[in-house]
Short mmCIF file of C-alpha atoms and ligand atoms in Angstrom, two decimals:
data_model
loop_
_atom_site.label_atom_id
_atom_site.label_comp_id
_atom_site.label_asym_id
_atom_site.label_seq_id
_atom_site.Cartn_x
_atom_site.Cartn_y
_atom_site.Cartn_z
CA UNK A 2 2.47 3.00 25.97
CA UNK A 3 4.87 2.71 28.52
CA UNK A 4 7.35 0.51 25.47
CA UNK A 5 8.04 3.76 23.77
CA UNK A 6 11.36 5.75 24.68
CA UNK A 7 10.67 8.70 22.47
CA UNK A 8 7.01 10.16 23.92
CA UNK A 9 7.16 13.25 21.06
CA UNK A 10 6.00 10.69 18.78
CA UNK A 11 2.81 10.58 20.78
CA UNK A 12 2.02 14.17 21.37
CA UNK A 13 -1.27 13.67 19.20
CA UNK A 14 -2.91 11.68 22.19
CA UNK A 15 -5.50 13.63 24.05
CA UNK A 16 -7.66 13.28 27.18
CA UNK A 17 -11.06 11.13 26.42
CA UNK A 18 -13.65 13.45 25.34
CA UNK A 19 -17.35 13.60 22.96
CA UNK A 20 -14.88 13.72 20.03
CA UNK A 21 -12.03 11.89 20.35
CA UNK A 22 -11.44 8.50 18.56
CA UNK A 23 -10.10 5.57 20.66
CA UNK A 24 -7.41 3.19 19.52
CA UNK A 25 -7.16 -0.19 20.24
CA UNK A 26 -4.67 -2.85 20.49
CA UNK A 27 -5.94 -5.86 17.88
CA UNK A 28 -4.21 -8.35 19.88
CA UNK A 29 -5.44 -7.61 23.35
CA UNK A 30 -8.52 -5.42 22.90
CA UNK A 31 -6.68 -3.06 25.16
CA UNK A 32 -7.66 0.94 24.75
CA UNK A 33 -4.19 2.38 23.55
CA UNK A 34 -5.59 6.04 24.10
CA UNK A 35 -7.26 8.67 21.98
CA UNK A 36 -6.71 11.04 19.78
CA UNK A 37 -9.01 14.19 18.86
CA UNK A 38 -11.54 14.06 15.88
CA UNK A 39 -11.65 16.82 13.39
CA UNK A 40 -14.89 18.46 12.42
CA UNK A 41 -15.93 19.20 8.90
CA UNK A 42 -15.01 22.96 9.38
CA UNK A 43 -11.47 21.70 10.78
CA UNK A 44 -10.80 19.68 7.70
CA UNK A 45 -11.56 22.96 5.67
CA UNK A 46 -9.41 25.12 7.76
CA UNK A 47 -6.96 22.67 7.16
CA UNK A 48 -7.07 23.11 3.69
CA UNK A 49 -7.32 26.78 3.85
CA UNK A 50 -3.98 26.46 5.70
CA UNK A 51 -2.14 24.06 2.85
CA UNK A 52 -3.59 26.51 0.20
CA UNK A 53 -2.08 29.52 1.98
CA UNK A 54 1.57 27.51 2.20
CA UNK A 55 1.38 26.27 -1.13
CA UNK A 56 3.02 29.39 -3.17
CA UNK A 57 5.67 29.44 -0.66
CA UNK A 58 6.43 25.33 -0.47
CA UNK A 59 6.57 25.47 -4.29
CA UNK A 60 8.97 28.23 -4.25
CA UNK A 61 11.34 26.58 -1.99
CA UNK A 62 14.51 25.10 -3.95
CA UNK A 63 14.31 21.19 -4.59
CA UNK A 64 17.35 20.97 -2.93
CA UNK A 65 15.93 22.29 0.29
CA UNK A 66 13.25 20.10 0.00
CA UNK A 67 15.64 17.38 -0.59
CA UNK A 68 17.65 18.33 2.55
CA UNK A 69 14.39 18.54 4.83
CA UNK A 70 13.36 15.02 3.30
CA UNK A 71 16.70 13.65 4.30
CA UNK A 72 16.45 14.82 7.91
CA UNK A 73 13.02 13.59 8.15
CA UNK A 74 14.13 9.75 6.76
CA UNK A 75 17.10 9.95 9.19
CA UNK A 76 14.68 10.56 12.03
CA UNK A 77 12.61 7.76 11.03
CA UNK A 78 15.60 5.63 11.30
CA UNK A 79 16.53 6.80 14.61
CA UNK A 80 13.13 6.10 15.78
CA UNK A 81 12.89 2.99 13.98
CA UNK A 82 12.26 1.17 17.27
CA UNK A 83 9.65 3.30 18.95
CA UNK A 84 7.83 3.51 15.36
CA UNK A 85 7.73 -0.23 14.93
CA UNK A 86 6.38 -0.59 18.58
CA UNK A 87 3.49 1.63 17.98
CA UNK A 88 2.64 -0.14 14.90
CA UNK A 89 2.45 -3.17 16.39
CA UNK A 90 0.63 -2.17 19.24
CA UNK A 91 -2.08 -0.39 17.35
CA UNK A 92 -1.93 -2.52 14.05
CA UNK A 93 -0.93 -6.20 15.45
CA UNK A 94 1.87 -7.26 12.79
CA UNK A 95 4.69 -8.82 14.56
CA UNK A 96 7.39 -6.65 15.87
CA UNK A 97 9.82 -7.64 12.88
CA UNK A 98 7.50 -6.89 10.48
CA UNK A 99 6.73 -3.55 11.84
CA UNK A 100 10.39 -2.69 11.79
CA UNK A 101 10.39 -3.68 8.28
CA UNK A 102 7.84 -1.54 7.46
CA UNK A 103 9.43 1.26 9.04
CA UNK A 104 12.70 0.71 7.05
CA UNK A 105 10.19 0.16 4.09
CA UNK A 106 8.18 3.34 4.59
CA UNK A 107 11.66 5.49 5.06
CA UNK A 108 12.88 4.27 1.52
CA UNK A 109 10.43 6.16 -0.01
CA UNK A 110 11.81 9.30 1.41
CA UNK A 111 14.84 8.63 1.08
CA UNK A 112 14.43 7.99 -2.53
CA UNK A 113 12.02 10.99 -3.05
CA UNK A 114 14.80 13.09 -1.27
CA UNK A 115 16.78 12.43 -4.48
CA UNK A 116 14.21 12.50 -7.19
CA UNK A 117 12.92 16.36 -5.89
CA UNK A 118 16.43 16.95 -7.67
CA UNK A 119 15.75 15.67 -10.67
CA UNK A 120 12.11 16.73 -12.11
CA UNK A 121 13.88 17.62 -15.46
CA UNK A 122 11.45 18.98 -18.19
CA UNK A 123 12.72 18.78 -22.03
CA UNK A 124 13.73 21.05 -24.95
CA UNK A 125 11.94 20.03 -27.89
CA UNK A 126 13.19 20.49 -31.51
CA UNK A 127 11.33 23.52 -33.16
CA UNK A 128 9.45 23.25 -36.22
CA UNK A 129 10.07 26.89 -37.06
CA UNK A 130 13.28 28.94 -37.39
CA UNK A 131 11.66 31.38 -35.29
CA UNK A 132 10.67 29.32 -32.05
CA UNK A 133 12.06 27.46 -29.57
CA UNK A 134 10.16 25.12 -27.44
CA UNK A 135 10.69 23.65 -24.19
CA UNK A 136 8.57 21.65 -21.32
CA UNK A 137 9.11 22.34 -17.09
CA UNK A 138 7.38 20.51 -14.50
CA UNK A 139 5.81 22.13 -11.60
CA UNK A 140 3.82 20.97 -8.60
CA UNK A 141 0.13 20.15 -9.21
CA UNK A 142 -0.64 21.90 -5.89
CA UNK A 143 -2.13 20.74 -2.63
CA UNK A 144 -2.45 17.10 -2.70
CA UNK A 145 -4.57 14.72 -0.36
CA UNK A 146 -4.28 11.15 0.56
CA UNK A 147 -6.70 8.86 1.96
CA UNK A 148 -4.97 5.52 3.46
CA UNK A 149 -5.68 1.90 5.21
CA UNK A 150 -4.66 0.35 8.44
CA UNK A 151 -2.90 -2.32 6.74
CA UNK A 152 0.44 -0.69 6.06
CA UNK A 153 -0.05 2.77 8.48
CA UNK A 154 3.28 4.21 7.81
CA UNK A 155 4.68 2.98 4.43
CA UNK A 156 1.04 3.96 2.99
CA UNK A 157 1.58 7.76 4.15
CA UNK A 158 4.92 8.16 3.23
CA UNK A 159 4.48 6.46 -0.37
CA UNK A 160 2.28 9.31 -1.10
CA UNK A 161 3.99 12.22 1.19
CA UNK A 162 7.29 11.86 0.36
CA UNK A 163 6.72 11.99 -3.51
CA UNK A 164 3.97 15.10 -2.99
CA UNK A 165 6.57 17.37 -0.57
CA UNK A 166 9.13 16.40 -3.07
CA UNK A 167 7.36 17.84 -6.15
CA UNK A 168 6.60 20.97 -4.26
CA UNK A 169 3.03 19.99 -3.13
CA UNK A 170 1.52 20.67 0.27
CA UNK A 171 0.26 17.43 1.58
CA UNK A 172 -2.88 16.79 3.77
CA UNK A 173 -3.66 12.84 4.64
CA UNK A 174 -6.23 11.13 5.98
CA UNK A 175 -5.15 7.86 7.99
CA UNK A 176 -7.28 4.82 8.58
CA UNK A 177 -8.88 5.65 11.98
CA UNK A 178 -8.01 2.08 13.47
CA UNK A 179 -4.16 3.18 12.83
CA UNK A 180 -3.47 6.73 13.52
CA UNK A 181 -1.13 6.55 15.64
CA UNK A 182 1.83 5.43 13.13
CA UNK A 183 0.95 8.15 11.08
CA UNK A 184 0.94 10.86 13.51
CA UNK A 185 4.16 9.58 14.92
CA UNK A 186 5.76 9.67 11.43
CA UNK A 187 4.22 13.34 10.53
CA UNK A 188 5.52 14.45 14.20
CA UNK A 189 8.99 13.10 12.89
CA UNK A 190 8.60 15.26 9.62
CA UNK A 191 7.74 18.53 11.34
CA UNK A 192 10.98 17.68 13.75
CA UNK A 193 13.14 17.57 10.26
CA UNK A 194 11.86 21.29 9.71
CA UNK A 195 8.95 20.47 7.34
CA UNK A 196 6.38 23.42 8.10
CA UNK A 197 3.24 22.00 9.79
CA UNK A 198 0.75 23.55 7.32
CA UNK A 199 3.01 22.06 4.31
CA UNK A 200 2.01 18.37 6.04
CA UNK A 201 -0.95 17.87 7.91
CA UNK A 202 -3.13 14.95 9.05
CA UNK A 203 -7.09 15.05 9.92
CA UNK A 204 -8.93 11.74 11.18
CA UNK A 205 -12.86 11.80 12.02
CA UNK A 206 -14.81 8.53 12.82
CA UNK A 207 -16.69 8.96 9.72
CA UNK A 208 -14.19 8.79 6.78
CA UNK A 209 -16.88 9.97 4.37
CA UNK A 210 -17.09 13.59 6.09
CA UNK A 211 -13.19 14.00 5.06
CA UNK A 212 -13.56 11.70 1.91
CA UNK A 213 -16.21 14.37 0.63
CA UNK A 214 -14.30 17.54 2.11
CA UNK A 215 -11.14 16.31 0.18
CA UNK A 216 -13.25 15.12 -2.97
CA UNK A 217 -15.55 18.25 -3.57
CA UNK A 218 -12.59 20.98 -2.63
CA UNK A 219 -11.45 22.95 -5.41
CA UNK A 220 -8.03 23.53 -2.93
CA UNK A 221 -7.22 19.86 -3.16
CA UNK A 222 -5.94 19.50 -7.12
CA UNK A 223 -4.48 15.90 -6.43
CA UNK A 224 -6.22 12.64 -4.44
CA UNK A 225 -4.10 9.67 -3.89
CA UNK A 226 -6.28 6.94 -2.41
CA UNK A 227 -4.96 3.03 -1.22
CA UNK A 228 -7.95 1.09 0.09
CA UNK A 229 -10.80 -1.17 -1.39
CA UNK A 230 -12.04 -1.27 -4.80
CA UNK A 231 -15.61 -0.44 -3.48
CA UNK A 232 -14.36 2.93 -1.99
CA UNK A 233 -11.82 3.97 -4.79
CA UNK A 234 -14.59 3.68 -7.08
CA UNK A 235 -16.73 6.30 -4.95
CA UNK A 236 -14.04 8.59 -4.74
CA UNK A 237 -12.91 8.32 -8.49
CA UNK A 238 -16.18 9.27 -9.35
CA UNK A 239 -16.44 12.01 -6.45
CA UNK A 240 -13.15 13.61 -8.07
CA UNK A 241 -14.95 13.66 -11.32
CA UNK A 242 -16.83 17.19 -10.04
CA UNK A 243 -13.63 19.04 -9.96
CA UNK A 244 -11.65 17.47 -12.50
CA UNK A 245 -8.86 16.34 -10.28
CA UNK A 246 -5.77 14.31 -10.77
CA UNK A 247 -6.46 10.82 -8.93
CA UNK A 248 -4.32 8.09 -8.05
CA UNK A 249 -6.24 4.79 -6.96
CA UNK A 250 -4.02 1.80 -5.30
CA UNK A 251 -7.03 -0.74 -4.74
CA UNK A 252 -7.75 -4.22 -4.07
CA UNK A 253 -6.10 -7.55 -5.31
CA UNK A 254 -6.52 -11.17 -5.90
CA UNK A 255 -2.79 -12.43 -6.59
CA UNK A 256 -2.46 -15.85 -8.37
CA UNK A 257 0.51 -17.49 -7.20
CA UNK A 258 1.29 -20.02 -9.79
CA UNK A 259 3.78 -23.16 -9.49
CA UNK A 260 4.65 -24.87 -12.73
CA UNK A 261 5.86 -28.65 -13.12
CA UNK A 262 9.26 -27.13 -13.74
CA UNK A 263 9.54 -25.11 -10.68
CA UNK A 264 12.04 -25.35 -8.10
CA UNK A 265 9.48 -26.55 -5.45
CA UNK A 266 11.32 -25.48 -2.37
CA UNK A 267 11.62 -22.07 -3.78
CA UNK A 268 7.97 -21.83 -4.56
CA UNK A 269 7.07 -22.95 -0.82
CA UNK A 270 9.39 -20.36 0.50
CA UNK A 271 7.95 -17.68 -1.77
CA UNK A 272 5.06 -18.88 -0.89
CA UNK A 273 5.55 -18.25 2.70
CA UNK A 274 6.46 -14.71 2.42
CA UNK A 275 4.13 -13.64 -0.03
CA UNK A 276 0.79 -15.28 1.73
CA UNK A 277 1.55 -14.91 5.35
CA UNK A 278 3.38 -11.56 5.68
CA UNK A 279 0.94 -9.19 7.88
CA UNK A 280 -1.54 -12.18 8.30
CA UNK A 281 -2.34 -12.46 4.87
CA UNK A 282 -3.62 -8.71 5.13
CA UNK A 283 -1.78 -7.09 2.11
CA UNK A 284 -3.26 -6.18 -1.26
CA UNK A 285 -0.60 -8.13 -2.79
CA UNK A 286 -0.62 -10.93 -1.13
CA UNK A 287 -0.94 -14.16 -2.50
CA UNK A 288 -4.71 -15.01 -2.98
CA UNK A 289 -5.25 -18.09 -4.59
CA UNK A 290 -2.39 -20.44 -5.59
CA UNK A 291 -2.50 -22.66 -8.71
CA UNK A 292 -0.33 -26.01 -9.05
CA UNK A 293 0.40 -28.04 -11.75
CA UNK A 294 -0.87 -31.27 -11.29
CA UNK A 295 2.29 -33.24 -11.64
CA UNK A 296 3.77 -31.40 -8.68
CA UNK A 297 0.13 -30.58 -6.49
CA UNK A 298 0.97 -33.43 -3.92
CA UNK A 299 4.84 -32.36 -3.56
CA UNK A 300 4.03 -28.80 -3.26
CA UNK A 301 1.20 -29.05 -0.71
CA UNK A 302 3.21 -31.68 1.49
CA UNK A 303 6.07 -29.17 2.00
CA UNK A 304 3.93 -26.22 1.94
CA UNK A 305 1.95 -27.45 4.94
CA UNK A 306 5.19 -28.76 6.60
CA UNK A 307 6.27 -24.82 6.31
CA UNK A 308 2.96 -23.27 7.30
CA UNK A 309 3.04 -25.90 10.35
CA UNK A 310 6.20 -23.46 11.77
CA UNK A 311 4.15 -20.30 11.93
CA UNK A 312 3.44 -19.12 15.05
CA UNK A 313 0.25 -17.08 15.79
CA UNK A 314 -0.08 -14.47 18.82
CA UNK A 315 0.60 -11.15 20.02
CA UNK A 316 3.13 -9.42 17.56
CA UNK A 317 5.06 -7.86 20.83
CA UNK A 318 6.17 -11.44 21.63
CA UNK A 319 9.21 -12.98 20.43
CA UNK A 320 8.81 -15.71 17.46
CA UNK A 321 5.52 -14.74 16.66
CA UNK A 322 5.07 -14.69 12.79
CA UNK A 323 0.86 -13.98 12.74
CA UNK A 324 -0.29 -11.63 14.31
CA UNK A 325 -3.98 -10.98 14.87
CA UNK A 326 -6.81 -9.77 12.28
CA UNK A 327 -7.48 -6.20 12.59
CA UNK A 328 -11.15 -6.12 13.75
CA UNK A 329 -14.03 -8.85 14.29
CA UNK A 330 -15.63 -8.32 11.24
CA UNK A 331 -12.43 -8.81 9.38
CA UNK A 332 -12.37 -12.47 11.05
CA UNK A 333 -15.80 -13.57 10.64
CA UNK A 334 -15.59 -12.75 7.02
CA UNK A 335 -12.86 -14.96 6.50
CA UNK A 336 -14.46 -17.95 8.44
CA UNK A 337 -17.24 -17.76 6.87
CA UNK A 338 -15.16 -17.96 3.45
CA UNK A 339 -13.48 -21.01 4.51
CA UNK A 340 -16.75 -22.74 6.22
CA UNK A 341 -18.26 -21.97 2.52
CA UNK A 342 -15.35 -23.74 0.43
CA UNK A 343 -15.29 -26.73 2.70
CA UNK A 344 -19.17 -27.08 2.09
CA UNK A 345 -18.46 -26.74 -1.47
CA UNK A 346 -16.10 -29.72 -1.31
CA UNK A 347 -12.60 -28.32 -0.35
CA UNK A 348 -10.45 -29.80 2.38
CA UNK A 349 -8.65 -28.30 5.22
CA UNK A 350 -5.24 -29.92 5.66
CA UNK A 351 -3.79 -27.35 7.74
CA UNK A 352 -5.09 -24.99 10.36
CA UNK A 353 -7.90 -26.55 12.06
CA UNK A 354 -7.37 -25.09 15.42
CA UNK A 355 -10.40 -22.00 16.63
CA UNK A 356 -8.44 -19.39 18.17
CA UNK A 357 -9.63 -16.68 21.08
CA UNK A 358 -9.99 -12.91 20.01
CA UNK A 359 -8.97 -11.77 16.60
CA UNK A 360 -6.30 -14.44 16.04
CA UNK A 361 -6.94 -16.89 12.95
CA UNK A 362 -4.50 -19.79 12.34
CA UNK A 363 -3.06 -20.01 9.21
CA UNK A 364 -5.08 -22.38 7.26
CA UNK A 365 -4.28 -24.37 3.48
CA UNK A 366 -7.35 -26.00 2.08
CA UNK A 367 -6.75 -28.36 -1.26
CA UNK A 368 -9.60 -29.60 -3.80
CA UNK A 369 -10.39 -26.31 -4.15
CA UNK A 370 -12.17 -25.03 -7.34
CA UNK A 371 -11.55 -21.83 -9.32
CA UNK A 372 -15.42 -20.75 -9.14
CA UNK A 373 -15.48 -20.98 -5.12
CA UNK A 374 -15.91 -17.27 -3.62
CA UNK A 375 -12.66 -17.99 -1.58
CA UNK A 376 -10.77 -17.60 -4.83
CA UNK A 377 -12.77 -15.05 -6.52
CA UNK A 378 -12.92 -12.52 -3.56
CA UNK A 379 -9.87 -10.92 -1.92
CA UNK A 380 -9.36 -13.25 1.64
CA UNK A 381 -7.35 -10.69 3.51
CA UNK A 382 -6.22 -13.47 5.84
CA UNK A 383 -4.03 -16.36 6.29
CA UNK A 384 -6.10 -18.50 3.96
CA UNK A 385 -4.66 -20.28 1.16
CA UNK A 386 -6.48 -22.02 -1.00
CA UNK A 387 -4.57 -24.26 -3.77
CA UNK A 388 -6.04 -25.06 -7.02
CA UNK A 389 -5.05 -27.80 -9.55
CA UNK A 390 -4.11 -26.96 -13.12
CA UNK A 391 -2.90 -28.98 -16.23
CA UNK A 392 -2.06 -26.70 -18.94
CA UNK A 393 -0.36 -23.30 -19.38
CA UNK A 394 -3.55 -21.82 -21.33
CA UNK A 395 -5.80 -23.30 -18.74
CA UNK A 396 -3.65 -21.46 -16.15
CA UNK A 397 -3.52 -18.23 -17.83
CA UNK A 398 -7.06 -17.93 -18.34
CA UNK A 399 -7.94 -18.90 -14.76
CA UNK A 400 -5.07 -16.11 -13.48
CA UNK A 401 -6.80 -13.37 -15.53
CA UNK A 402 -10.47 -14.34 -14.41
CA UNK A 403 -10.62 -11.71 -12.15
CA UNK A 404 -11.75 -7.95 -11.91
CA UNK A 405 -8.24 -6.86 -9.80
CA UNK A 406 -4.72 -6.84 -11.52
CA UNK A 407 -2.33 -5.90 -8.95
CA UNK A 408 0.04 -8.46 -8.15
CA UNK A 409 1.07 -11.88 -9.95
CA UNK A 410 3.54 -14.42 -9.24
CA UNK A 411 4.87 -17.41 -10.83
CA UNK A 412 7.62 -19.95 -10.26
CA UNK A 413 8.96 -21.83 -13.26
CA UNK A 414 13.04 -22.28 -14.67
CA UNK A 415 11.69 -22.32 -18.37
CA UNK A 416 12.67 -19.20 -20.13
CA UNK A 417 10.11 -19.61 -22.98
CA UNK A 418 7.61 -20.29 -20.52
CA UNK A 419 8.58 -17.14 -18.50
CA UNK A 420 8.56 -14.53 -21.14
CA UNK A 421 5.09 -16.01 -22.20
CA UNK A 422 3.35 -15.90 -18.96
CA UNK A 423 4.83 -12.63 -17.52
CA UNK A 424 3.47 -11.29 -21.10
CA UNK A 425 -0.11 -13.15 -20.81
CA UNK A 426 -1.03 -11.91 -17.04
CA UNK A 427 -2.88 -8.76 -16.87
CA UNK A 428 -1.12 -7.33 -13.55
CA UNK A 429 0.70 -4.31 -12.87
CA UNK A 430 2.91 -6.02 -10.94
CA UNK A 431 4.45 -9.77 -11.52
CA UNK A 432 7.16 -11.70 -9.25
CA UNK A 433 8.66 -14.42 -11.12
CA UNK A 434 10.44 -16.86 -8.77
CA UNK A 435 10.07 -14.28 -6.25
CA UNK A 436 7.24 -14.10 -3.95
CA UNK A 437 7.73 -10.23 -2.48
CA UNK A 438 8.50 -7.54 -5.38
CA UNK A 439 7.63 -4.34 -3.22
CA UNK A 440 10.54 -1.76 -3.38
CA UNK A 441 10.77 1.80 -3.13
CA UNK A 442 13.14 1.46 -6.64
CA UNK A 443 10.30 0.15 -8.75
CA UNK A 444 6.77 1.46 -9.58
CA UNK A 445 4.27 -0.18 -7.33
CA UNK A 446 0.79 -0.29 -9.08
CA UNK A 447 -2.54 -1.95 -10.56
CA UNK A 448 -4.55 -2.21 -13.72
CA UNK A 449 -8.00 -3.23 -14.36
CA UNK A 450 -9.92 -2.77 -11.19
CA UNK A 451 -6.81 -2.71 -8.86
CA UNK A 452 -6.35 0.86 -9.88
CA UNK A 453 -4.15 3.20 -11.84
CA UNK A 454 -0.94 5.63 -11.08
CA UNK A 455 2.18 4.40 -9.88
CA UNK A 456 4.24 4.88 -6.43
CA UNK A 457 7.63 4.84 -5.70
CA UNK A 458 10.37 4.43 -8.51
CA UNK A 459 10.85 7.21 -10.90
CA UNK A 460 7.27 7.44 -11.94
CA UNK A 461 6.46 8.13 -8.49
CA UNK A 462 6.99 12.10 -8.60
CA UNK A 463 5.35 12.34 -11.60
CA UNK A 464 1.61 11.68 -10.08
CA UNK A 465 2.60 15.39 -8.40
CA UNK A 466 3.73 17.07 -11.10
CA UNK A 467 2.19 19.12 -14.24
CA UNK A 468 4.00 19.35 -17.36
CA UNK A 469 4.01 23.19 -18.44
CA UNK A 470 4.92 23.38 -22.21
CA UNK A 471 6.67 26.75 -22.99
CA UNK A 472 6.75 28.24 -26.44
CA UNK A 473 9.27 31.27 -27.16
CA UNK A 474 8.31 32.82 -30.40
CA UNK A 475 9.24 35.66 -32.39
CA UNK A 476 12.71 35.12 -32.48
CA UNK A 477 15.57 36.65 -34.50
CA UNK A 478 17.57 33.70 -35.96
CA UNK A 479 20.01 36.16 -38.57
P1 LIG B 22 -11.29 0.79 2.96
O1 LIG B 22 -12.33 0.30 3.99
O2 LIG B 22 -11.19 1.13 1.71
O3 LIG B 22 -10.57 2.00 3.44
C1 LIG B 22 -9.65 2.86 3.30
C2 LIG B 22 -9.27 4.20 3.58
O4 LIG B 22 -10.66 4.68 3.34
C3 LIG B 22 -9.44 4.21 4.96
O5 LIG B 22 -8.82 5.40 5.44
C4 LIG B 22 -10.80 4.63 5.13
O6 LIG B 22 -11.33 5.31 6.28
C5 LIG B 22 -11.23 5.47 4.27
N1 LIG B 22 -12.71 5.32 3.65
C6 LIG B 22 -13.78 4.65 4.04
N2 LIG B 22 -14.60 4.85 3.23
C7 LIG B 22 -14.56 6.21 3.12
C8 LIG B 22 -15.56 6.91 2.39
N3 LIG B 22 -16.82 7.00 2.61
N4 LIG B 22 -14.95 8.32 1.97
C9 LIG B 22 -13.68 8.66 2.30
N5 LIG B 22 -12.98 7.74 2.77
C10 LIG B 22 -13.19 6.45 3.15
O7 LIG B 22 -9.87 -0.37 2.74
P2 LIG B 22 -9.60 -1.17 4.00
O8 LIG B 22 -10.34 -2.31 4.69
O9 LIG B 22 -9.43 -0.03 5.33
O10 LIG B 22 -8.28 -1.51 3.33
C11 LIG B 22 -8.03 -2.98 2.64
C12 LIG B 22 -7.86 -2.59 1.26
O11 LIG B 22 -7.01 -1.78 0.93
C13 LIG B 22 -7.76 -4.06 0.73
O12 LIG B 22 -9.01 -3.82 -0.32
C14 LIG B 22 -6.42 -3.67 -0.04
O13 LIG B 22 -6.32 -4.68 -0.91
C15 LIG B 22 -6.26 -2.52 -0.13
N6 LIG B 22 -4.82 -2.06 -0.22
C16 LIG B 22 -4.49 -1.77 -1.28
C17 LIG B 22 -3.17 -1.38 -1.64
C18 LIG B 22 -2.57 -0.95 -2.92
O14 LIG B 22 -1.57 -0.42 -3.29
N7 LIG B 22 -3.14 -1.55 -4.17
C19 LIG B 22 -2.48 -1.29 -0.35
C20 LIG B 22 -3.04 -1.54 0.64
C21 LIG B 22 -3.90 -2.07 0.77
P3 LIG B 22 -11.61 4.52 7.85
O15 LIG B 22 -10.36 3.61 8.23
O16 LIG B 22 -11.47 5.91 8.89
O17 LIG B 22 -12.79 3.97 7.90
#
């Protein structure tokens, strides 16, 4: 932690104790430090504090909230290098990517600082002479969030910024493996003048303790979750008891399609960005490649050559493009998916070298069949299975043959095909001749078992607002 200049970012660190949580560096196994864990009782107390602050936070003007969010954004940018180092140390992603995530995470604060001022209602033409109808938008109340380890800053700000902008108090639970980035960002929110009770974090080695407290509480009026479909299903069911507003950003199984009329070099470039960002540990990363028969060999040759340029290692080192997996369970799962695919007839054409620790060399697999587990499951690692196809209809059927519906990508230069395929794909986000689509400006979210709700964009703040209809009656119109 000597690398961090602004020590206030690490004010969450504590002395080790029976109730503290160790945070480790996945690249080295070294313990970076520990943070206090909150008991169930402390989580309830934090919820009570949020409830007590809710009324006054909702009463602040949109302009005041916007100014505080703007100061928070500025502090994040000023501390970009330190935040990026903290993230690389606890999460493993290469430093350049971590800097990119800090900027991406901050962009939601910038965006919602503006959107705070634009939560307009409507006036509605009345159906009777003596009435006037209108709607106003109001905060839903206390908003809770549970976030994963793969984007430890952006997943917090993508939820906290719209919640605060809308006038909701926010209480978040970051992943136990990457809490330091989240605490550092919240520390900056406090320094920006956002009251401590208005934005809080809680952690516990048992995520269930916090999940139960959030889901069963009447104080929490909105739960936003990003993580696996398995946990998302469970939390959705748990929230039914208190009939909360719920948003679910869950798992994905993105197809990446290369048609016979595609620009192959552009497709290879897009494939590298889409597949290997964060070592393949992203929900929107290409999980399975479908390449038309006519260009299969050409694409694979160029793709393998581009993959050979990637460099695996400690994300703090210059030139590293692939960091470690988050933990041993993740590495073991990835390796067994590759072994199983090979036993079913797939061939490894890049990445045969085994690595120590939590590192996995990027792998390209050919002769892959659509029915293999590696195609059906979310891999969450730097493995690219490449499947052949020969017709558009066959491709669309295979691309949609999954419970997931988060992101999909395809490369083609035929405008008719582009519209047909874009409309046929059952996904919340589609990249057309583009391997990276995330931006605060556009709505992020999935369909099917990838979840519901949208983050970012003009839609993102609606997740934290109620619409109230006001009917003014008995008006004398003479
Ligand atoms: P995960 O196991 O579902 O964990 C996500 C969060 O849920 C963590 O904070 C975790 O806490 C918490 N959690 C686990 N069990 C819980 C329980 N019983 N009650 C309440 N909370 C619980 O997912 P992950 O492996 O960390 O993250 C990877 C998954 O997230 C992938 O499926 C990926 O596709 C998905 N993801 C989706 C998006 C999106 O926007 N759609 C973005 C990023 C990631 P602990 O860490 O403390 O256990």
